[in-house]
PDB file of C-alpha atoms in Angstrom:
ATOM      1  CA  MET A 162       0.120   0.198  -0.043  1.00 39.00           C
ATOM      2  CA  ALA A 163       2.917   2.615   0.666  1.00 43.00           C
ATOM      3  CA  GLY A 164       3.938   2.639  -2.827  1.00 48.00           C
ATOM      4  CA  ARG A 165       0.807   3.427  -4.317  1.00 65.00           C
ATOM      5  CA  GLY A 166       0.294   6.891  -5.176  1.00 87.00           C
ATOM      6  CA  THR A 167      -2.990   8.790  -4.780  1.00 96.00           C
ATOM      7  CA  PRO A 168      -4.381  11.675  -6.879  1.00 96.00           C
ATOM      8  CA  ALA A 169      -2.627  14.153  -4.591  1.00 97.00           C
ATOM      9  CA  THR A 170       0.802  12.704  -5.381  1.00 96.00           C
ATOM     10  CA  ALA A 171      -0.215  12.199  -9.122  1.00 95.00           C
ATOM     11  CA  LEU A 172      -1.180  16.253  -9.055  1.00 96.00           C
ATOM     12  CA  LEU A 173       2.152  17.050  -7.656  1.00 96.00           C
ATOM     13  CA  VAL A 174       4.050  14.834  -9.959  1.00 95.00           C
ATOM     14  CA  ARG A 175       2.136  16.199 -13.259  1.00 95.00           C
ATOM     15  CA  ARG A 176       2.946  19.845 -12.528  1.00 95.00           C
ATOM     16  CA  GLY A 177       6.531  19.264 -11.319  1.00 96.00           C
ATOM     17  CA  ILE A 178       6.023  20.598  -7.829  1.00 96.00           C
ATOM     18  CA  ARG A 179       9.062  19.872  -5.653  1.00 96.00           C
ATOM     19  CA  HIS A 180       7.694  17.975  -2.854  1.00 97.00           C
ATOM     20  CA  ARG A 181       8.786  15.081  -0.587  1.00 96.00           C
ATOM     21  CA  VAL A 182       6.465  12.025   0.457  1.00 96.00           C
ATOM     22  CA  HIS A 183       6.455  10.577   3.835  1.00 95.00           C
ATOM     23  CA  SER A 184       4.644   7.292   5.106  1.00 93.00           C
ATOM     24  CA  TYR A 185       4.099   5.903   8.344  1.00 93.00           C
ATOM     25  CA  THR A 186       2.451   3.019   9.731  1.00 90.00           C
ATOM     26  CA  HIS A 187      -1.268   4.175  10.728  1.00 87.00           C
ATOM     27  CA  ASP A 188      -2.471   2.812  14.121  1.00 86.00           C
ATOM     28  CA  ASP A 189      -6.243   1.839  13.338  1.00 84.00           C
ATOM     29  CA  ARG A 190      -6.975   2.435  16.989  1.00 86.00           C
ATOM     30  CA  GLU A 191      -6.000   5.981  16.502  1.00 82.00           C
ATOM     31  CA  THR A 192      -8.444   8.601  16.158  1.00 78.00           C
ATOM     32  CA  GLY A 193      -6.457  11.705  16.148  1.00 87.00           C
ATOM     33  CA  TYR A 194      -5.045  11.302  12.608  1.00 90.00           C
ATOM     34  CA  GLY A 195      -2.995  14.674  12.831  1.00 90.00           C
ATOM     35  CA  PRO A 196      -1.494  14.418  15.897  1.00 91.00           C
ATOM     36  CA  GLU A 197      -0.526  10.689  15.138  1.00 92.00           C
ATOM     37  CA  ALA A 198       1.073  12.018  11.905  1.00 94.00           C
ATOM     38  CA  ALA A 199       3.223  14.290  13.446  1.00 94.00           C
ATOM     39  CA  ARG A 200       4.203  11.965  16.389  1.00 93.00           C
ATOM     40  CA  ALA A 201       5.068   9.255  13.786  1.00 93.00           C
ATOM     41  CA  MET A 202       7.410  11.803  11.773  1.00 94.00           C
ATOM     42  CA  GLY A 203       8.709  13.641  14.709  1.00 95.00           C
ATOM     43  CA  GLN A 204       7.732  16.711  13.451  1.00 96.00           C
ATOM     44  CA  ASP A 205       6.188  20.047  15.183  1.00 96.00           C
ATOM     45  CA  PRO A 206       2.407  19.988  15.247  1.00 96.00           C
ATOM     46  CA  ASP A 207       2.452  23.360  14.399  1.00 97.00           C
ATOM     47  CA  ARG A 208       4.195  22.437  10.756  1.00 98.00           C
ATOM     48  CA  VAL A 209       1.892  19.450  10.360  1.00 97.00           C
ATOM     49  CA  PHE A 210      -1.642  20.591   8.578  1.00 98.00           C
ATOM     50  CA  LYS A 211      -4.767  18.779   8.840  1.00 97.00           C
ATOM     51  CA  THR A 212      -7.590  19.289   6.015  1.00 98.00           C
ATOM     52  CA  LEU A 213     -10.808  20.195   7.429  1.00 98.00           C
ATOM     53  CA  VAL A 214     -14.187  20.146   5.495  1.00 98.00           C
ATOM     54  CA  ALA A 215     -17.029  22.725   6.417  1.00 98.00           C
ATOM     55  CA  VAL A 216     -20.055  23.839   4.949  1.00 98.00           C
ATOM     56  CA  VAL A 217     -19.935  27.764   4.684  1.00 98.00           C
ATOM     57  CA  ASP A 218     -23.876  28.987   3.474  1.00 98.00           C
ATOM     58  CA  GLY A 219     -24.374  25.489   1.915  1.00 97.00           C
ATOM     59  CA  ALA A 220     -21.085  25.200   0.220  1.00 97.00           C
ATOM     60  CA  MET A 221     -18.455  22.821   0.818  1.00 98.00           C
ATOM     61  CA  THR A 222     -15.221  24.676   1.914  1.00 98.00           C
ATOM     62  CA  VAL A 223     -11.726  23.386   2.780  1.00 98.00           C
ATOM     63  CA  GLY A 224      -9.790  24.897   6.126  1.00 98.00           C
ATOM     64  CA  ILE A 225      -6.160  23.864   6.526  1.00 98.00           C
ATOM     65  CA  VAL A 226      -4.859  24.399   9.712  1.00 98.00           C
ATOM     66  CA  PRO A 227      -2.031  23.074  12.077  1.00 98.00           C
ATOM     67  CA  VAL A 228      -2.652  19.903  13.862  1.00 96.00           C
ATOM     68  CA  SER A 229      -2.059  21.688  17.261  1.00 96.00           C
ATOM     69  CA  ALA A 230      -5.065  23.809  16.335  1.00 97.00           C
ATOM     70  CA  GLN A 231      -8.659  23.957  15.995  1.00 97.00           C
ATOM     71  CA  LEU A 232     -10.493  25.370  12.946  1.00 98.00           C
ATOM     72  CA  ASP A 233     -12.316  28.584  13.829  1.00 98.00           C
ATOM     73  CA  LEU A 234     -15.252  28.405  11.763  1.00 98.00           C
ATOM     74  CA  LYS A 235     -16.446  32.054  11.880  1.00 98.00           C
ATOM     75  CA  ALA A 236     -12.917  33.001  10.715  1.00 98.00           C
ATOM     76  CA  LEU A 237     -13.350  30.409   7.650  1.00 98.00           C
ATOM     77  CA  ALA A 238     -16.683  31.928   6.874  1.00 98.00           C
ATOM     78  CA  ALA A 239     -15.216  35.396   6.857  1.00 98.00           C
ATOM     79  CA  ALA A 240     -12.219  34.416   5.038  1.00 98.00           C
ATOM     80  CA  VAL A 241     -14.629  33.148   1.743  1.00 98.00           C
ATOM     81  CA  GLY A 242     -17.148  36.099   2.227  1.00 98.00           C
ATOM     82  CA  GLY A 243     -19.612  33.856   3.974  1.00 97.00           C
ATOM     83  CA  LYS A 244     -21.715  34.255   6.878  1.00 97.00           C
ATOM     84  CA  ARG A 245     -22.417  30.964   8.835  1.00 96.00           C
ATOM     85  CA  ALA A 246     -19.963  27.558   8.918  1.00 97.00           C
ATOM     86  CA  ALA A 247     -20.302  24.239  10.230  1.00 98.00           C
ATOM     87  CA  MET A 248     -18.463  21.132  10.258  1.00 98.00           C
ATOM     88  CA  ALA A 249     -19.478  18.956   7.213  1.00 98.00           C
ATOM     89  CA  GLU A 250     -20.741  15.681   7.720  1.00 98.00           C
ATOM     90  CA  ILE A 251     -17.867  13.182   7.139  1.00 96.00           C
ATOM     91  CA  ALA A 252     -19.959  11.093   4.717  1.00 97.00           C
ATOM     92  CA  ASP A 253     -20.274  14.303   2.681  1.00 97.00           C
ATOM     93  CA  ALA A 254     -16.949  15.479   2.943  1.00 97.00           C
ATOM     94  CA  GLU A 255     -15.632  11.778   1.886  1.00 97.00           C
ATOM     95  CA  ARG A 256     -18.109  11.926  -1.086  1.00 97.00           C
ATOM     96  CA  THR A 257     -17.213  15.310  -2.061  1.00 97.00           C
ATOM     97  CA  THR A 258     -13.199  15.081  -2.073  1.00 97.00           C
ATOM     98  CA  GLY A 259     -12.624  11.396  -2.878  1.00 96.00           C
ATOM     99  CA  TYR A 260     -10.871  10.916   0.381  1.00 97.00           C
ATOM    100  CA  VAL A 261     -11.387   9.050   3.419  1.00 94.00           C
ATOM    101  CA  ALA A 262     -11.465  10.960   6.942  1.00 92.00           C
ATOM    102  CA  GLY A 263      -7.905  10.929   8.300  1.00 92.00           C
ATOM    103  CA  GLY A 264      -6.652  10.772   5.114  1.00 93.00           C
ATOM    104  CA  ILE A 265      -8.293  13.821   3.102  1.00 97.00           C
ATOM    105  CA  SER A 266      -5.810  15.601   1.024  1.00 97.00           C
ATOM    106  CA  PRO A 267      -6.114  19.382  -0.140  1.00 98.00           C
ATOM    107  CA  LEU A 268      -4.902  18.390  -3.069  1.00 98.00           C
ATOM    108  CA  GLY A 269      -6.165  16.165  -5.790  1.00 96.00           C
ATOM    109  CA  GLN A 270      -9.619  16.270  -4.713  1.00 97.00           C
ATOM    110  CA  ARG A 271     -12.552  15.207  -6.770  1.00 94.00           C
ATOM    111  CA  LYS A 272     -14.252  18.352  -7.134  1.00 91.00           C
ATOM    112  CA  ARG A 273     -12.093  21.551  -6.426  1.00 91.00           C
ATOM    113  CA  LEU A 274     -13.471  23.300  -3.315  1.00 97.00           C
ATOM    114  CA  PRO A 275     -13.226  26.708  -1.911  1.00 98.00           C
ATOM    115  CA  THR A 276      -9.924  26.396   0.238  1.00 98.00           C
ATOM    116  CA  VAL A 277      -8.332  28.516   2.925  1.00 98.00           C
ATOM    117  CA  LEU A 278      -4.770  27.831   4.186  1.00 98.00           C
ATOM    118  CA  ASP A 279      -4.321  29.262   7.648  1.00 98.00           C
ATOM    119  CA  ALA A 280      -1.711  31.763   7.916  1.00 98.00           C
ATOM    120  CA  SER A 281       0.604  30.399  10.165  1.00 98.00           C
ATOM    121  CA  ALA A 282       1.622  28.158   7.206  1.00 98.00           C
ATOM    122  CA  ALA A 283       3.983  31.388   5.908  1.00 97.00           C
ATOM    123  CA  GLY A 284       6.356  30.985   9.020  1.00 97.00           C
ATOM    124  CA  PHE A 285       7.888  27.800   7.739  1.00 98.00           C
ATOM    125  CA  GLY A 286       9.569  26.724   4.690  1.00 98.00           C
ATOM    126  CA  THR A 287       7.775  23.504   3.904  1.00 98.00           C
ATOM    127  CA  ILE A 288       4.617  22.173   5.753  1.00 98.00           C
ATOM    128  CA  TYR A 289       3.284  18.778   5.838  1.00 98.00           C
ATOM    129  CA  CYS A 290      -0.167  17.884   4.611  1.00 98.00           C
ATOM    130  CA  SER A 291      -2.044  14.586   4.056  1.00 97.00           C
ATOM    131  CA  GLY A 292      -1.070  12.907   1.010  1.00 96.00           C
ATOM    132  CA  GLY A 293      -4.809  11.199   0.149  1.00 96.00           C
ATOM    133  CA  ARG A 294      -4.870   8.169   2.725  1.00 93.00           C
ATOM    134  CA  ARG A 295      -3.871   7.691   6.604  1.00 93.00           C
ATOM    135  CA  GLY A 296      -0.368   7.139   6.891  1.00 93.00           C
ATOM    136  CA  LEU A 297       0.809   9.106   3.871  1.00 95.00           C
ATOM    137  CA  GLU A 298       1.999  12.804   4.334  1.00 97.00           C
ATOM    138  CA  ILE A 299       3.331  15.362   1.686  1.00 97.00           C
ATOM    139  CA  GLU A 300       6.177  17.915   2.488  1.00 98.00           C
ATOM    140  CA  LEU A 301       5.605  20.990  -0.026  1.00 98.00           C
ATOM    141  CA  ALA A 302       6.268  24.694   0.349  1.00 98.00           C
ATOM    142  CA  PRO A 303       3.244  26.788   1.490  1.00 98.00           C
ATOM    143  CA  ASP A 304       3.022  28.511  -1.715  1.00 98.00           C
ATOM    144  CA  ASP A 305       3.356  25.800  -4.059  1.00 98.00           C
ATOM    145  CA  LEU A 306       0.076  24.387  -1.885  1.00 98.00           C
ATOM    146  CA  VAL A 307      -1.845  27.771  -2.340  1.00 98.00           C
ATOM    147  CA  SER A 308      -1.050  27.758  -5.901  1.00 97.00           C
ATOM    148  CA  LEU A 309      -2.414  24.401  -6.639  1.00 97.00           C
ATOM    149  CA  THR A 310      -5.418  24.465  -4.476  1.00 97.00           C
ATOM    150  CA  GLY A 311      -6.010  28.432  -5.667  1.00 97.00           C
ATOM    151  CA  ALA A 312      -6.177  28.873  -1.444  1.00 98.00           C
ATOM    152  CA  ALA A 313      -6.877  31.828   0.226  1.00 98.00           C
ATOM    153  CA  VAL A 314      -4.395  32.654   3.154  1.00 98.00           C
ATOM    154  CA  ALA A 315      -5.807  33.598   6.303  1.00 98.00           C
ATOM    155  CA  THR A 316      -5.992  33.437  10.314  1.00 98.00           C
ATOM    156  CA  ILE A 317      -8.476  30.424  10.782  1.00 98.00           C
ATOM    157  CA  ALA A 318      -6.879  28.644  13.368  1.00 98.00           C
ATOM    158  CA  LEU A 319      -7.680  28.848  17.042  1.00 96.00           C
ATOM    159  CA  TYR A 320      -5.166  27.846  19.613  1.00 93.00           C
TER     160      TYR A 320
END
């Protein structure tokens, strides 16, 4: 399984984006996917980002925040010009993105969704995000993530 590509990794290769793929053995008993990834890779949880799907004024929207933080739904809504936001149902997020919860990548989603990256990402030369399945992380420059997803950058993390 570790050698199999994903739509996220395929997109990076196709676009010629400099990146590194990191894999680790996911523990099926683990439900804190982001903190598990940071621990498994020995990385600062502020540098490992989780991809969360919310519904803003009826539209599926992606928020990307450090695993050490929570998503500020009000800030996410404001960042995309909306008023109201709530977390998406897991089944809806999986169906819309084409990825399984805990492995939702901001890259290579089935349908391109409005996306917001937390501004803290700019403080790192590279960040980590899901590679499209549990146990697979992609390391890339924040600017490349913004470019590939069309993301807005705003403070959307709550610590």
